[in-house]
CSV table of C-alpha atoms in Angstrom, one decimal:
chain,number,residue,atom,x,y,z
A,1297,MET,CA,-0.3,0.0,0.0
A,1298,SER,CA,1.3,3.2,-0.8
A,1299,LEU,CA,0.8,7.2,-0.6
A,1300,ARG,CA,2.1,9.9,-2.6
A,1301,ILE,CA,2.9,13.0,-0.1
A,1302,ALA,CA,3.9,16.5,-1.3
A,1303,THR,CA,5.1,19.6,0.3
A,1304,PHE,CA,5.2,23.3,-1.9
A,1305,ASN,CA,5.1,26.7,-0.6
A,1306,VAL,CA,3.4,28.4,-3.0
A,1307,GLU,CA,3.7,31.7,-2.1
A,1308,ASN,CA,1.3,34.5,-1.2
A,1309,LEU,CA,-2.0,32.8,-2.3
A,1310,MET,CA,-3.7,35.6,-1.3
A,1311,THR,CA,-7.7,37.1,-1.7
A,1312,ARG,CA,-6.7,40.4,-0.4
A,1313,PHE,CA,-4.8,43.3,-1.4
A,1314,ASP,CA,-2.0,44.5,0.5
A,1315,PHE,CA,-1.7,48.0,0.2
A,1316,THR,CA,1.0,48.4,3.3
A,1317,GLY,CA,3.7,49.3,0.7
A,1318,PHE,CA,2.4,53.1,0.4
A,1319,ARG,CA,4.3,53.7,3.7
A,1320,ASN,CA,6.5,51.0,4.0
A,1321,GLN,CA,8.7,50.3,1.1
A,1322,LEU,CA,9.8,47.3,2.3
A,1323,ARG,CA,6.4,45.8,0.9
A,1324,GLN,CA,6.2,47.6,-2.2
A,1325,ASP,CA,6.6,46.1,-5.3
A,1326,ARG,CA,9.2,46.6,-7.6
A,1327,VAL,CA,6.9,47.8,-10.6
A,1328,ILE,CA,5.5,50.7,-8.5
A,1329,LYS,CA,9.0,51.5,-7.3
A,1330,LEU,CA,9.4,52.9,-10.6
A,1331,PHE,CA,7.0,55.4,-10.7
A,1332,ASP,CA,6.3,58.8,-8.5
A,1333,VAL,CA,3.2,57.8,-6.5
A,1334,ARG,CA,2.4,60.3,-4.2
A,1335,SER,CA,-1.9,59.5,-3.3
A,1336,GLU,CA,-2.6,56.7,-1.8
A,1337,GLY,CA,-5.3,56.1,-3.6
A,1338,VAL,CA,-4.1,56.0,-7.0
A,1339,TYR,CA,-1.5,53.7,-4.9
A,1340,GLN,CA,-3.9,51.1,-4.5
A,1341,GLN,CA,-5.5,51.6,-7.8
A,1342,LEU,CA,-2.2,50.6,-9.2
A,1343,GLU,CA,-1.6,47.9,-6.8
A,1344,GLN,CA,-4.8,46.5,-7.4
A,1345,ALA,CA,-4.3,46.6,-11.5
A,1346,ARG,CA,-0.7,45.1,-10.7
A,1347,VAL,CA,-2.1,42.1,-8.8
A,1348,ILE,CA,-4.9,41.2,-10.9
A,1349,ALA,CA,-2.8,41.4,-13.7
A,1350,SER,CA,0.3,38.9,-12.9
A,1351,THR,CA,-1.8,36.2,-10.9
A,1352,ASP,CA,-3.9,34.3,-13.5
A,1353,ASP,CA,-0.2,33.4,-15.0
A,1354,THR,CA,1.1,32.8,-11.7
A,1355,ARG,CA,-1.7,30.4,-10.5
A,1356,GLN,CA,-1.4,28.7,-13.3
A,1357,MET,CA,2.2,27.8,-12.9
A,1358,THR,CA,1.3,27.0,-9.5
A,1359,ALA,CA,-1.5,24.3,-10.5
A,1360,LEU,CA,0.9,23.3,-12.8
A,1361,ALA,CA,3.6,22.4,-11.0
A,1362,ILE,CA,1.0,21.2,-8.0
A,1363,ALA,CA,-0.5,19.1,-10.6
A,1364,ASP,CA,3.2,17.1,-11.7
A,1365,ALA,CA,3.5,16.7,-8.1
A,1366,ASP,CA,0.4,14.6,-8.5
A,1367,ALA,CA,0.0,13.8,-4.2
A,1368,ASP,CA,-2.6,12.5,-2.4
A,1369,ILE,CA,-1.8,14.2,0.6
A,1370,LEU,CA,-0.6,18.1,-0.5
A,1371,CYS,CA,0.9,20.5,2.5
A,1372,LEU,CA,1.1,24.0,1.0
A,1373,GLN,CA,2.3,26.8,2.9
A,1374,GLU,CA,1.9,30.9,2.6
A,1375,ILE,CA,-1.9,30.5,2.2
A,1376,ASP,CA,-4.8,33.1,2.8
A,1377,ASN,CA,-7.2,31.7,4.4
A,1378,MET,CA,-9.9,28.9,3.3
A,1379,GLU,CA,-11.6,30.9,1.0
A,1380,ALA,CA,-8.1,31.6,-0.6
A,1381,LEU,CA,-7.8,27.5,-0.8
A,1382,GLN,CA,-10.9,26.7,-2.1
A,1383,ALA,CA,-11.0,29.5,-4.8
A,1384,PHE,CA,-7.3,28.4,-6.3
A,1385,GLU,CA,-8.5,24.3,-5.9
A,1386,TYR,CA,-11.9,25.1,-7.9
A,1387,ASN,CA,-10.7,27.9,-10.1
A,1388,TYR,CA,-7.3,26.3,-10.7
A,1389,LEU,CA,-6.2,22.9,-9.5
A,1390,PHE,CA,-9.9,21.5,-10.7
A,1391,ARG,CA,-8.7,22.3,-14.5
A,1392,MET,CA,-5.7,20.8,-14.0
A,1393,VAL,CA,-6.3,17.8,-12.0
A,1394,GLY,CA,-9.9,17.4,-12.1
A,1395,ASN,CA,-11.9,16.3,-9.0
A,1396,GLY,CA,-8.9,15.6,-6.9
A,1397,TYR,CA,-8.5,17.6,-2.9
A,1398,ARG,CA,-12.1,17.1,-1.5
A,1399,GLN,CA,-10.7,17.1,2.3
A,1400,LYS,CA,-9.1,20.7,3.1
A,1401,TYR,CA,-7.6,21.8,6.5
A,1402,LEU,CA,-6.3,24.9,7.7
A,1403,VAL,CA,-6.0,26.5,10.8
A,1404,GLU,CA,-5.3,30.4,11.3
A,1405,GLY,CA,-1.9,30.8,12.4
A,1406,ASN,CA,0.5,33.3,13.7
A,1407,ASP,CA,2.5,35.4,10.8
A,1408,SER,CA,1.8,38.6,11.4
A,1409,ARG,CA,0.6,39.3,7.3
A,1410,GLY,CA,-1.9,36.2,7.4
A,1411,ILE,CA,-0.4,33.5,5.6
A,1412,ASP,CA,-1.0,30.0,7.2
A,1413,VAL,CA,-0.2,26.4,6.5
A,1414,ALA,CA,-2.9,24.0,4.6
A,1415,VAL,CA,-3.4,20.6,3.9
A,1416,LEU,CA,-5.3,19.3,0.7
A,1417,MET,CA,-6.2,15.7,0.5
A,1418,ARG,CA,-7.7,13.3,-1.8
A,1419,GLU,CA,-10.4,10.8,-0.6
A,1420,GLU,CA,-8.6,7.9,-1.4
A,1421,THR,CA,-5.0,7.0,-2.9
A,1422,ARG,CA,-4.3,6.7,-6.4
A,1423,ASP,CA,-4.2,2.5,-5.4
A,1424,GLY,CA,-7.9,3.4,-3.8
A,1425,GLN,CA,-6.9,3.2,-0.2
A,1426,LYS,CA,-9.0,5.6,2.1
A,1427,ILE,CA,-7.5,8.6,3.4
A,1428,GLU,CA,-9.7,9.5,6.5
A,1429,LEU,CA,-8.6,12.5,9.1
A,1430,LYS,CA,-9.1,11.2,12.9
A,1431,GLU,CA,-8.0,14.3,14.7
A,1432,VAL,CA,-6.5,17.8,13.7
A,1433,ARG,CA,-4.6,20.0,16.2
A,1434,SER,CA,-3.0,23.6,15.5
A,1435,HIS,CA,-0.2,24.1,18.2
A,1436,ALA,CA,-0.1,28.0,16.9
A,1437,MET,CA,-0.5,29.1,20.8
A,1438,THR,CA,1.9,27.1,22.4
A,1439,THR,CA,4.4,29.4,23.8
A,1440,TYR,CA,8.1,28.9,24.7
A,1441,ARG,CA,7.1,28.6,28.3
A,1442,ASN,CA,5.1,25.8,27.4
A,1443,LEU,CA,7.8,23.6,26.2
A,1444,ASP,CA,10.3,25.0,29.0
A,1445,LEU,CA,12.1,25.9,25.5
A,1446,PHE,CA,13.4,29.5,26.7
A,1447,ASP,CA,16.9,30.2,26.5
A,1448,ASP,CA,19.4,33.4,26.7
A,1449,ASP,CA,19.4,33.3,22.7
A,1450,LEU,CA,15.8,33.4,22.5
A,1451,ALA,CA,16.4,36.3,25.0
A,1452,GLN,CA,17.5,38.8,22.9
A,1453,THR,CA,14.5,38.9,20.7
A,1454,ASN,CA,11.9,36.9,22.5
A,1455,HIS,CA,9.9,36.8,25.5
A,1456,ILE,CA,9.1,33.4,27.6
A,1457,ASP,CA,5.5,33.7,27.0
A,1458,ASP,CA,5.6,34.6,23.1
A,1459,LYS,CA,4.4,31.7,20.8
A,1460,ILE,CA,6.9,29.4,19.2
A,1461,PHE,CA,5.5,28.5,16.0
A,1462,LYS,CA,5.9,31.8,14.1
A,1463,ARG,CA,2.9,30.2,11.8
A,1464,ASP,CA,2.0,27.0,13.1
A,1465,CYS,CA,2.8,23.3,13.7
A,1466,LEU,CA,-0.8,21.8,12.0
A,1467,GLU,CA,-0.6,17.9,13.1
A,1468,LEU,CA,-2.8,15.7,11.8
A,1469,ASP,CA,-4.0,11.9,12.5
A,1470,LEU,CA,-4.7,10.0,9.7
A,1471,LEU,CA,-5.9,6.5,8.4
A,1472,ILE,CA,-4.2,5.2,5.2
A,1473,GLY,CA,-6.3,2.3,4.4
A,1474,GLY,CA,-6.8,1.6,8.0
A,1475,VAL,CA,-3.1,2.1,8.9
A,1476,PRO,CA,-2.4,5.4,11.1
A,1477,MET,CA,0.1,8.2,10.7
A,1478,THR,CA,0.5,11.3,11.7
A,1479,LEU,CA,1.1,14.2,9.4
A,1480,TYR,CA,3.6,17.7,11.0
A,1481,VAL,CA,3.1,20.5,8.2
A,1482,VAL,CA,5.5,23.3,9.2
A,1483,HIS,CA,6.4,27.0,8.3
A,1484,PHE,CA,9.5,28.1,10.1
A,1485,LYS,CA,10.3,31.5,10.8
A,1486,SER,CA,11.9,33.4,8.2
A,1487,MET,CA,15.3,34.6,7.9
A,1488,GLY,CA,15.2,38.0,6.9
A,1489,GLY,CA,18.1,40.5,6.2
A,1490,GLN,CA,20.8,41.7,8.2
A,1491,ARG,CA,20.3,43.0,11.4
A,1492,GLU,CA,22.4,44.1,14.7
A,1493,GLY,CA,25.5,43.2,12.9
A,1494,GLN,CA,24.3,39.6,12.1
A,1495,ASP,CA,23.4,38.1,8.6
A,1496,GLY,CA,19.8,37.4,8.7
A,1497,ARG,CA,19.9,33.5,9.1
A,1498,THR,CA,22.5,34.0,12.3
A,1499,TYR,CA,20.0,36.1,13.8
A,1500,THR,CA,16.7,34.6,13.3
A,1501,MET,CA,18.4,31.2,14.3
A,1502,PRO,CA,17.4,30.6,17.6
A,1503,VAL,CA,13.9,31.2,16.5
A,1504,ARG,CA,14.1,28.0,14.2
A,1505,ARG,CA,16.0,25.9,16.6
A,1506,ALA,CA,13.4,26.5,19.1
A,1507,GLU,CA,10.5,25.6,16.0
A,1508,ALA,CA,12.7,22.5,15.3
A,1509,LYS,CA,13.1,21.5,19.3
A,1510,ALA,CA,8.9,22.2,19.5
A,1511,VAL,CA,8.0,19.4,16.8
A,1512,ARG,CA,10.3,17.1,18.2
A,1513,ARG,CA,9.0,17.7,21.5
A,1514,ILE,CA,5.9,17.7,20.4
A,1515,ILE,CA,6.1,14.0,18.8
A,1516,GLU,CA,8.1,12.7,21.6
A,1517,ASP,CA,5.6,13.3,24.0
A,1518,LYS,CA,2.7,12.2,21.7
A,1519,PHE,CA,4.7,8.7,21.0
A,1520,GLY,CA,7.3,8.5,23.8
A,1521,ALA,CA,11.0,9.3,23.3
A,1522,GLU,CA,12.3,5.6,22.0
A,1523,PRO,CA,8.7,4.4,21.0
A,1524,ALA,CA,8.6,7.5,18.4
A,1525,SER,CA,11.0,5.7,16.0
A,1526,ALA,CA,8.5,2.8,15.4
A,1527,ARG,CA,5.7,5.0,14.6
A,1528,ARG,CA,4.7,6.4,11.3
A,1529,PHE,CA,5.1,10.3,11.4
A,1530,VAL,CA,5.9,12.8,9.1
A,1531,ILE,CA,6.7,16.2,9.2
A,1532,CYS,CA,6.9,18.4,5.6
A,1533,GLY,CA,6.7,22.3,5.3
A,1534,ASP,CA,8.7,25.5,4.2
A,1535,MET,CA,11.7,25.4,7.1
A,1536,ASN,CA,13.4,28.5,6.0
A,1537,ASP,CA,17.0,26.7,7.1
A,1538,TYR,CA,19.5,24.8,5.5
A,1539,GLN,CA,22.4,22.0,6.7
A,1540,GLU,CA,24.4,22.2,3.0
A,1541,ARG,CA,24.0,24.6,0.6
A,1542,VAL,CA,25.7,24.9,-3.4
A,1543,ASP,CA,27.0,28.2,-4.0
A,1544,VAL,CA,27.1,29.4,-7.5
A,1545,ILE,CA,30.4,30.5,-8.4
A,1546,GLY,CA,30.4,32.8,-11.8
A,1547,ARG,CA,28.2,35.4,-14.2
A,1548,ARG,CA,26.0,34.1,-17.2
A,1549,ARG,CA,28.5,35.7,-19.4
A,1550,THR,CA,31.4,33.8,-18.1
A,1551,GLY,CA,29.5,30.8,-17.5
A,1552,TYR,CA,29.3,29.1,-13.8
A,1553,THR,CA,30.6,26.8,-11.5
A,1554,PHE,CA,29.2,24.8,-8.5
A,1555,GLN,CA,30.9,24.3,-5.0
A,1556,HIS,CA,28.7,21.8,-2.5
A,1557,GLN,CA,29.4,22.6,1.4
A,1558,ASP,CA,28.2,21.7,4.6
A,1559,GLU,CA,27.0,24.0,7.0
A,1560,SER,CA,28.6,24.4,10.2
A,1561,ALA,CA,24.9,24.7,12.1
A,1562,SER,CA,21.6,24.5,11.1
A,1563,ALA,CA,18.1,24.7,13.2
A,1564,LEU,CA,17.5,21.2,11.5
A,1565,ASP,CA,19.8,19.9,13.4
A,1566,GLU,CA,17.5,19.3,16.3
A,1567,LEU,CA,15.5,16.8,13.9
A,1568,SER,CA,18.5,15.0,12.3
A,1569,ARG,CA,20.1,14.9,15.8
A,1570,ASP,CA,20.2,10.8,16.9
A,1571,GLY,CA,18.4,10.0,13.8
A,1572,PHE,CA,15.4,11.1,15.3
A,1573,ALA,CA,14.1,11.5,11.4
A,1574,GLU,CA,15.6,11.7,8.1
A,1575,ASN,CA,15.7,14.1,5.4
A,1576,VAL,CA,15.1,11.8,2.5
A,1577,VAL,CA,16.4,14.3,0.0
A,1578,ARG,CA,19.8,13.9,1.2
A,1579,ARG,CA,19.5,10.5,-0.5
A,1580,ARG,CA,20.0,12.7,-3.8
A,1581,GLU,CA,23.1,13.8,-5.4
A,1582,PRO,CA,24.6,16.6,-3.5
A,1583,LEU,CA,24.4,19.1,-6.4
A,1584,ASP,CA,20.9,17.8,-7.1
A,1585,ARG,CA,19.1,18.4,-3.6
A,1586,TRP,CA,17.8,22.0,-4.1
A,1587,THR,CA,14.6,23.7,-3.8
A,1588,LEU,CA,15.2,27.5,-3.9
A,1589,TYR,CA,18.0,29.4,-5.8
A,1590,HIS,CA,18.7,32.3,-3.6
A,1591,ALA,CA,20.9,35.4,-5.2
A,1592,ARG,CA,21.7,39.1,-4.3
A,1593,GLY,CA,24.3,40.0,-6.8
A,1594,PRO,CA,26.9,37.7,-8.3
A,1595,GLU,CA,28.7,37.2,-5.0
A,1596,GLU,CA,25.9,36.0,-3.1
A,1597,GLN,CA,23.9,33.2,-4.7
A,1598,TRP,CA,23.7,29.6,-3.9
A,1599,LEU,CA,21.0,26.5,-4.0
A,1600,CYS,CA,19.8,25.0,-1.2
A,1601,GLN,CA,17.0,23.1,0.3
A,1602,LEU,CA,14.4,25.0,2.0
A,1603,ASP,CA,11.3,22.8,1.6
A,1604,TYR,CA,11.4,19.1,3.7
A,1605,ILE,CA,9.9,15.7,4.0
A,1606,TRP,CA,11.1,14.2,7.2
A,1607,LEU,CA,10.1,10.7,8.0
A,1608,SER,CA,10.4,8.4,11.1
A,1609,PRO,CA,12.9,5.9,11.4
A,1610,ALA,CA,10.1,3.3,10.8
A,1611,LEU,CA,8.9,5.2,7.4
A,1612,ALA,CA,12.5,5.5,6.0
A,1613,LYS,CA,13.3,1.9,6.6
A,1614,THR,CA,10.3,0.4,5.1
A,1615,ASN,CA,11.3,2.9,2.3
A,1616,ALA,CA,14.9,2.2,2.4
A,1617,GLY,CA,16.5,3.0,-1.2
A,1618,ARG,CA,13.0,5.1,-2.6
A,1619,LEU,CA,14.4,8.8,-3.9
A,1620,PRO,CA,12.2,11.9,-3.6
A,1621,GLU,CA,11.4,13.9,-6.6
A,1622,ILE,CA,11.7,17.6,-6.9
A,1623,VAL,CA,9.7,19.5,-9.6
A,1624,ARG,CA,11.4,22.3,-10.7
A,1625,HIS,CA,9.5,23.3,-14.1
A,1626,GLY,CA,7.9,26.5,-12.1
A,1627,GLN,CA,11.0,28.2,-11.6
A,1628,PRO,CA,11.9,31.4,-13.2
A,1629,TYR,CA,14.8,31.4,-16.0
A,1630,ARG,CA,16.9,33.5,-13.5
A,1631,THR,CA,17.4,30.3,-11.5
A,1632,VAL,CA,21.1,29.0,-12.5
A,1633,PHE,CA,20.9,24.8,-12.8
A,1634,PRO,CA,23.9,22.9,-12.7
A,1635,PRO,CA,24.7,21.2,-15.8
A,1636,GLY,CA,22.0,17.9,-16.7
A,1637,GLN,CA,19.5,19.7,-14.7
A,1638,GLU,CA,17.9,21.9,-16.4
A,1639,VAL,CA,14.5,21.0,-17.1
A,1640,GLU,CA,11.2,22.9,-19.8
A,1641,ARG,CA,9.9,25.6,-17.8
A,1642,TYR,CA,6.0,26.0,-17.9
A,1643,PRO,CA,4.5,28.2,-20.7
A,1644,ARG,CA,4.8,32.1,-20.5
A,1645,THR,CA,7.2,31.7,-17.1
A,1646,GLY,CA,9.3,34.7,-16.8
A,1647,TRP,CA,12.9,35.8,-16.1
A,1648,ASP,CA,12.2,36.5,-12.6
A,1649,ARG,CA,7.9,36.2,-12.8
A,1650,PRO,CA,5.6,34.7,-13.7
A,1651,LYS,CA,6.8,31.3,-12.0
A,1652,ALA,CA,5.1,29.1,-10.3
A,1653,SER,CA,7.4,30.1,-6.7
A,1654,ASP,CA,10.4,30.7,-5.9
A,1655,HIS,CA,10.3,27.3,-3.8
A,1656,CYS,CA,9.8,23.8,-5.8
A,1657,PRO,CA,7.4,21.1,-5.1
A,1658,VAL,CA,9.0,18.1,-3.2
A,1659,VAL,CA,7.2,15.0,-3.4
A,1660,MET,CA,7.8,11.3,-2.2
A,1661,THR,CA,5.7,7.9,-3.1
A,1662,LEU,CA,5.8,6.2,0.1
A,1663,ASP,CA,5.4,2.6,1.1
A,1664,LEU,CA,3.3,2.2,4.4
A,1665,ILE,CA,3.6,-1.5,5.2
């Protein structure tokens, strides 16, 4: 009996316009920055026109990437609300995959912009096994105090009664053809830019480390520290951190070379420590594990994995030798591909946009027994 599961950060699936860019330049779109807009009313009109004009191409590509993942269970990040999810599923996904994702789950989380994690599920797997939800729980309200995770590093930017998850950790107890499996869907704290003399990744790492510790604690409290390794659990989502990366060296005109390197520290070390869970993407070749291309000029560009499927030891053992897939057809043309990895982009893909997302869907077919 098999199950196909995927994770994908679809980036800002919204049903509302964000007008805060008129007063906050960091939130203003690059197109509008080209114009001298002095009236907030005019700004709002321009922003509405810009978003509506670009959204259809973007969401067609997002749906194409999801269709190519062809998952029975789909874990999504950056969803505005259930209305946005329903509208996207009916108006875009339905045209790509037909009558598929009838089961939808989303709980409002903590993100300041209102973007949440969500789960779409078919009623049956591709081989006809029923997919049933037994219980869904949000951990959005869990605080550092609740799990005794507050430390000196966190005290620099947080308080002991702050919520741990900056979005949520959504927990679903499932039966797949009668076989139990627990799914955790997360979207960890973003890195941001340089602050207080530190790069964004280092500055925000204590928060992501606490989020990773919290996921592990939730699982160990549920199953027991030792018994957890024998249970079927999967952790999916955008974790905004990496344990390795591929440096992209060079320029368009002169060509590129690619250099793999391990990171000395990562928030995700909390999940891999002692074999608690396996990041199955690391079963792929070192240059072929990336899900996002990062670039800030030719001196700062690399490929890294931000999007994860972590398997419990029991599931990892059952699926030894299986490889996850990474769907990269929705990447913009600016993304630099190592030799031999190039793909045909979706129609109307742009240099930077439109695109399916900066992130790639990660998908894996799992044997459950």
